[in-house]
Coordinates of N, CA and C in Angstrom, one line a residue:
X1 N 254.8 145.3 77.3 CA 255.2 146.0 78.5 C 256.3 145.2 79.2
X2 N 257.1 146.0 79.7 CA 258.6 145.1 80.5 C 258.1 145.0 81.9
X3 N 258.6 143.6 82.3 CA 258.4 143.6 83.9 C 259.6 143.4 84.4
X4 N 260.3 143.6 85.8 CA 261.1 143.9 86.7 C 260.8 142.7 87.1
X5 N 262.1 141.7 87.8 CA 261.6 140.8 87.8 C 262.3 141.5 89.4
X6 N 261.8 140.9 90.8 CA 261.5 141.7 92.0 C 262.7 141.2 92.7
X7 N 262.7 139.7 92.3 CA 264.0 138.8 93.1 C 264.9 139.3 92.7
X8 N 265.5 139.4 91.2 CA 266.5 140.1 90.9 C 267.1 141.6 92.1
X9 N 265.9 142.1 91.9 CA 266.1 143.4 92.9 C 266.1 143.8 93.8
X10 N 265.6 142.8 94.7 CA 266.1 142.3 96.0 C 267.4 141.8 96.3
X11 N 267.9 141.0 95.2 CA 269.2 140.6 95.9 C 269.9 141.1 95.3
X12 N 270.1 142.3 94.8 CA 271.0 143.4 94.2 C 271.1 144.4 95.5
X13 N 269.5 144.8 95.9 CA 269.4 145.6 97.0 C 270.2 145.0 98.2
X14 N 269.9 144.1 98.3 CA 270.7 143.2 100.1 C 272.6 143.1 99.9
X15 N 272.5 142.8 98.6 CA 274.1 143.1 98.2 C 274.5 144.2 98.7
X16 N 274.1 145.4 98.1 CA 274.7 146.7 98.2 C 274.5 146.8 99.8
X17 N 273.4 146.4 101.0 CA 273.2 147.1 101.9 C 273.9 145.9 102.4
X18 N 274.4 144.8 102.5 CA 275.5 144.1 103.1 C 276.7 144.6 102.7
X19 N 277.0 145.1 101.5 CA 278.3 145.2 101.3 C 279.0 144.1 100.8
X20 N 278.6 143.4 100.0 CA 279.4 142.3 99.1 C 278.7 141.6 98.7
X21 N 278.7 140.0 98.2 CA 278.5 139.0 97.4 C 278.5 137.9 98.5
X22 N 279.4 138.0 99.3 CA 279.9 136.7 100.6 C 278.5 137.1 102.2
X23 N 278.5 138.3 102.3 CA 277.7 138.6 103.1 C 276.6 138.3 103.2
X24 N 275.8 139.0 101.6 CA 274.4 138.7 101.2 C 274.1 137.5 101.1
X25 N 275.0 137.1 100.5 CA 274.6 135.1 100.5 C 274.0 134.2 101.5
X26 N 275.0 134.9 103.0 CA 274.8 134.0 104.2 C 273.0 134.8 104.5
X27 N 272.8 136.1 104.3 CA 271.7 136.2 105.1 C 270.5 135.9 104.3
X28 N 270.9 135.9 102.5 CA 269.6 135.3 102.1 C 269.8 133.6 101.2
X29 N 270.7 133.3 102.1 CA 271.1 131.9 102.1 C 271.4 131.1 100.4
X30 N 271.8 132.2 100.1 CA 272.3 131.6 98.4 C 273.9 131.5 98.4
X31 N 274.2 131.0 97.7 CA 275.3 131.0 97.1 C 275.9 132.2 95.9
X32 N 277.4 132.1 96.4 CA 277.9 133.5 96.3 C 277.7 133.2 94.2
X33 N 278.1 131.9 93.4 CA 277.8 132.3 92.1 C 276.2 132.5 92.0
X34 N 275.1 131.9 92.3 CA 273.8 132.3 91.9 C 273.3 134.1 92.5
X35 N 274.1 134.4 93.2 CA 273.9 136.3 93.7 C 274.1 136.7 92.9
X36 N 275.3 135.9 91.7 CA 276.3 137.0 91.1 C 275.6 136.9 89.8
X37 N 275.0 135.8 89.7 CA 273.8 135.1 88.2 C 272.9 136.3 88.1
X38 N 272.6 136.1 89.4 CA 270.8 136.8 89.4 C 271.4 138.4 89.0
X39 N 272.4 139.2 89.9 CA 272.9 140.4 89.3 C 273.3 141.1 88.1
X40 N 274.0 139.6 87.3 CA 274.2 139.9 85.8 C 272.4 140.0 85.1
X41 N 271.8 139.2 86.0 CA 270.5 139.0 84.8 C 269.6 140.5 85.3
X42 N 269.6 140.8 86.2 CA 269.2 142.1 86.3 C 269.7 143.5 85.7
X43 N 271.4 143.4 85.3 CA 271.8 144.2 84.5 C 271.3 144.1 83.1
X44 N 271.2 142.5 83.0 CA 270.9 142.2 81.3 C 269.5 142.8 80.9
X45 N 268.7 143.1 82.0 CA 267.0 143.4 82.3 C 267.4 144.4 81.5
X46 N 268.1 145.1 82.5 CA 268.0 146.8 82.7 C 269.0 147.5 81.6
X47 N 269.5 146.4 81.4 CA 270.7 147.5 80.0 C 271.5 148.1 80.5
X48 N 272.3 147.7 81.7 CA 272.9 148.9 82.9 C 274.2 147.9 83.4
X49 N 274.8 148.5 83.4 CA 276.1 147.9 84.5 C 275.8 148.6 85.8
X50 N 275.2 147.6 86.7 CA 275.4 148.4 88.6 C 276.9 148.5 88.9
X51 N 277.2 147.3 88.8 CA 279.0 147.6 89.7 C 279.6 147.8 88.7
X52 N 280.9 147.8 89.5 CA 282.6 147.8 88.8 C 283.3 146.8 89.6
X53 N 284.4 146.7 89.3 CA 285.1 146.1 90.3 C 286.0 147.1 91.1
X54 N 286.6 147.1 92.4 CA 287.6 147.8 92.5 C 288.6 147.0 93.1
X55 N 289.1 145.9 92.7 CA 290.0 145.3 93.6 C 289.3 143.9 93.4
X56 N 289.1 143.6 94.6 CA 288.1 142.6 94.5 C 286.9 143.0 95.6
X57 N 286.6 144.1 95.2 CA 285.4 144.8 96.1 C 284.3 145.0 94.9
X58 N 283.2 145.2 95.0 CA 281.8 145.5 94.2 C 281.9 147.1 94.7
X59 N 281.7 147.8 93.3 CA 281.4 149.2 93.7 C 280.7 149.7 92.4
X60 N 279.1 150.4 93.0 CA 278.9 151.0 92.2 C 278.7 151.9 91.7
X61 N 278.3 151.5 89.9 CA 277.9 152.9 89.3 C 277.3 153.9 89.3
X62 N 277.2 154.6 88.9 CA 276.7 155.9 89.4 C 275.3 155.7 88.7
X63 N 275.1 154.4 87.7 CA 273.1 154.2 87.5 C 273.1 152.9 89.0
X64 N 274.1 152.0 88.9 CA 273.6 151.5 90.2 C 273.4 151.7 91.7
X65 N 273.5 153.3 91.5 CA 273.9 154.5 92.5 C 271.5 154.7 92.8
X66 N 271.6 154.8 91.2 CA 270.0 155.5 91.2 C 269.2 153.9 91.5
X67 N 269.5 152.8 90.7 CA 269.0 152.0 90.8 C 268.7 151.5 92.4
X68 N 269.8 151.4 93.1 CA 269.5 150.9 94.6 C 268.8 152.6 95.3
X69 N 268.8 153.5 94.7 CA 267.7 154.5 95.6 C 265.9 153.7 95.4
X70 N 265.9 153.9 94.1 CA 264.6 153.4 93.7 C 264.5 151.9 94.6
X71 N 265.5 150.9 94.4 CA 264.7 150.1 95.2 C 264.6 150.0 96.7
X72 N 265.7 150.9 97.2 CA 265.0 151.2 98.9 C 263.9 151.7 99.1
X73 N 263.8 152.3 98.1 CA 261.9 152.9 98.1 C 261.4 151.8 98.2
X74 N 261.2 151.0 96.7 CA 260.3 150.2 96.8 C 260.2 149.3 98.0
X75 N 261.1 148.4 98.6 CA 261.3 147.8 99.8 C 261.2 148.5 100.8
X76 N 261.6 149.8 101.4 CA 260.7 150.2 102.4 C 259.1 150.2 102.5
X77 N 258.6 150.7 101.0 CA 257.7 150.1 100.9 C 256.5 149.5 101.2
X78 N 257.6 148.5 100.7 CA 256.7 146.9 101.1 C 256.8 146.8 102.4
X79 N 257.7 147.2 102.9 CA 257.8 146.5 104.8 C 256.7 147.4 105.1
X80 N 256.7 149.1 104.9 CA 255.3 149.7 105.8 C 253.8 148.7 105.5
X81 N 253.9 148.7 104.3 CA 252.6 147.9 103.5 C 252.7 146.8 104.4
X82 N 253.4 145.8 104.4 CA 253.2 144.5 105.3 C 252.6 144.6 106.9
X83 N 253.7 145.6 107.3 CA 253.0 146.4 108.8 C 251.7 147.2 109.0
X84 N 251.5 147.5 107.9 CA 250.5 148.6 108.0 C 249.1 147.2 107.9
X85 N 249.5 146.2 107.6 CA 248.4 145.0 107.2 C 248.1 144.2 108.6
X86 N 249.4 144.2 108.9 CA 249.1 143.4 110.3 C 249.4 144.6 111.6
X87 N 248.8 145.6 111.6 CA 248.4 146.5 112.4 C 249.6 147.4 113.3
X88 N 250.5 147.4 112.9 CA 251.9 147.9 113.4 C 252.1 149.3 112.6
X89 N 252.0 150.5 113.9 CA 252.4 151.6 113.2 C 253.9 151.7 112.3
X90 N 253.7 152.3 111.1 CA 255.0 152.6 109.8 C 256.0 154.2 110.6
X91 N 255.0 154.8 111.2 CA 256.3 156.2 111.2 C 255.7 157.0 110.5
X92 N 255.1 156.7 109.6 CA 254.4 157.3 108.4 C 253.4 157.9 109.4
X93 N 253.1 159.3 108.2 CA 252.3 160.2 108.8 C 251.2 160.3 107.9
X94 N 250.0 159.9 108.3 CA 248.6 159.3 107.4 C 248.1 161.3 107.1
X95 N 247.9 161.4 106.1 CA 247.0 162.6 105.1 C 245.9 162.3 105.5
X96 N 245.3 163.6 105.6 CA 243.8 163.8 105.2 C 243.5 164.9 104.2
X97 N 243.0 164.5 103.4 CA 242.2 165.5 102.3 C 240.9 165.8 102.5
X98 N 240.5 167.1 102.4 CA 239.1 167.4 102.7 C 239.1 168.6 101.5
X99 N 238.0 168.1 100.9 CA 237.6 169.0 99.6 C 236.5 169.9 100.5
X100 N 236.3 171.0 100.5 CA 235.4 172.7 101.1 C 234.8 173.5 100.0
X101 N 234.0 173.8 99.9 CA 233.3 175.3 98.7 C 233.3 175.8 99.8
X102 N 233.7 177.3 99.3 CA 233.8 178.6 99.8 C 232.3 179.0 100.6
X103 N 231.5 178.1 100.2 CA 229.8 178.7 100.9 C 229.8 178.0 102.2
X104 N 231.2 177.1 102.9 CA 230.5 176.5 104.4 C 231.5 177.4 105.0
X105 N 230.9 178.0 106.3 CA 231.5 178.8 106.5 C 233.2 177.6 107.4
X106 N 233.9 178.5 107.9 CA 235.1 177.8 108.3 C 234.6 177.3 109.5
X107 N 234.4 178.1 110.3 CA 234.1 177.5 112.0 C 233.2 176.4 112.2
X108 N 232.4 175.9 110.9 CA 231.5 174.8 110.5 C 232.7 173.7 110.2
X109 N 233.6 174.0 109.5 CA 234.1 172.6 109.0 C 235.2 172.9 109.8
X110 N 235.8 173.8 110.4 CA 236.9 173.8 111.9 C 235.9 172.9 112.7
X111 N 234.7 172.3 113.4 CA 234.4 171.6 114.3 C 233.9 170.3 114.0
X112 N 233.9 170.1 112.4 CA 233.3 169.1 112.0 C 235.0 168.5 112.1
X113 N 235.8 168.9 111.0 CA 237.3 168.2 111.9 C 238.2 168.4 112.4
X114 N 237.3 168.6 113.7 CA 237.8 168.9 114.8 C 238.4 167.8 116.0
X115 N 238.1 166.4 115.4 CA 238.1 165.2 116.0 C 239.4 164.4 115.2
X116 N 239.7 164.9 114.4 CA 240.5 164.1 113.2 C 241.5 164.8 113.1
X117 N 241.4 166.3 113.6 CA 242.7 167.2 113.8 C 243.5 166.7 115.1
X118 N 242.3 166.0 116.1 CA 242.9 166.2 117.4 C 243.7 164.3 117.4
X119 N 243.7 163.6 116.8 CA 244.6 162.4 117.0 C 245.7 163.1 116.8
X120 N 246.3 162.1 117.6 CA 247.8 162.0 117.7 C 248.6 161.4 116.1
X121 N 248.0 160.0 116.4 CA 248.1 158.7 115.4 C 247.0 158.1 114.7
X122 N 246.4 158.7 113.7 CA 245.0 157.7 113.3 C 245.2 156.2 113.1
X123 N 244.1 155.5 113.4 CA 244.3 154.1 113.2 C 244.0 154.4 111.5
X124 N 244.5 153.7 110.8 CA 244.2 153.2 110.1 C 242.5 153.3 109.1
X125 N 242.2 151.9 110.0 CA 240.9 151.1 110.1 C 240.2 152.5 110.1
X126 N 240.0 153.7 110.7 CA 239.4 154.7 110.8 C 239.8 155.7 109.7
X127 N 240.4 155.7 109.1 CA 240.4 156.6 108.1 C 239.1 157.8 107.7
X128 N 239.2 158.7 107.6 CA 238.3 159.5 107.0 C 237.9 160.0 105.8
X129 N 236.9 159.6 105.0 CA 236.5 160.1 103.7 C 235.6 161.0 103.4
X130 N 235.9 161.8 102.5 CA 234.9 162.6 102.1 C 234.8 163.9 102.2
X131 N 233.6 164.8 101.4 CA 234.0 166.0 101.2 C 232.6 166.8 101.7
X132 N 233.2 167.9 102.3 CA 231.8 168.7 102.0 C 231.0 169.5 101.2

């Protein structure tokens, strides 16, 4: 099984959302050849060229186009996951699933959640499980 190695793709991701090699460096305090290390070794991972050059600008490919979607995902992510641990609403809008047989009537399980339709914001901590 291949693993992703996470640092690599982090500082590919902070690249692309700073906009360079010089930028990224100062906010995650590396130096501009170890950014540029870690980038080639994440290409060499992935079998992929992210950038090009254009000048002396970083621009990228149209897989390093897909690659930095996937990992905004993942690193958004992680920040809700982190928030969501130390009690800070994400934005995120929490699901409820409720499994029904056609034998209870509706106006029975319209008042049973009836309490869980009416938050605004569920905590968390309160989640609801289960089926009738």
């Amino acid at each position: 099984m291949e693993w992703l190695n996470y640092h690599h793709l982090l500082y590919f991701w902070v690249v692309v959302r700073e906009g360079g090699l010089v930028r990224a460096g100062k906010v995650l305090r590396l130096s501009h050849p170890t950014l540029s290390a870690q980038i080639h070794a994440l290409e060499d991972e992935l079998g992929e060229q992210l950038f090009t050059r254009a000048g002396r600008r970083l621009v990228l490919t149209e897989m390093g186009q897909v690659v930095f979607g996937y990992a905004n995902e993942i690193f958004t992510l992680g920040r809700e996951l982190v928030e969501t641990v130390q009690g800070r609403s994400t934005g995120r809008p929490l699901r409820l699933v409720v499994g029904i047989v056609d034998v209870v009537p509706k106006l029975v399980v319209r008042s049973v959640l009836a309490p869980a339709l009416a938050l605004e914001r569920a905590d968390p901590s309160r989640v609801l499980r289960g089926a009738l």
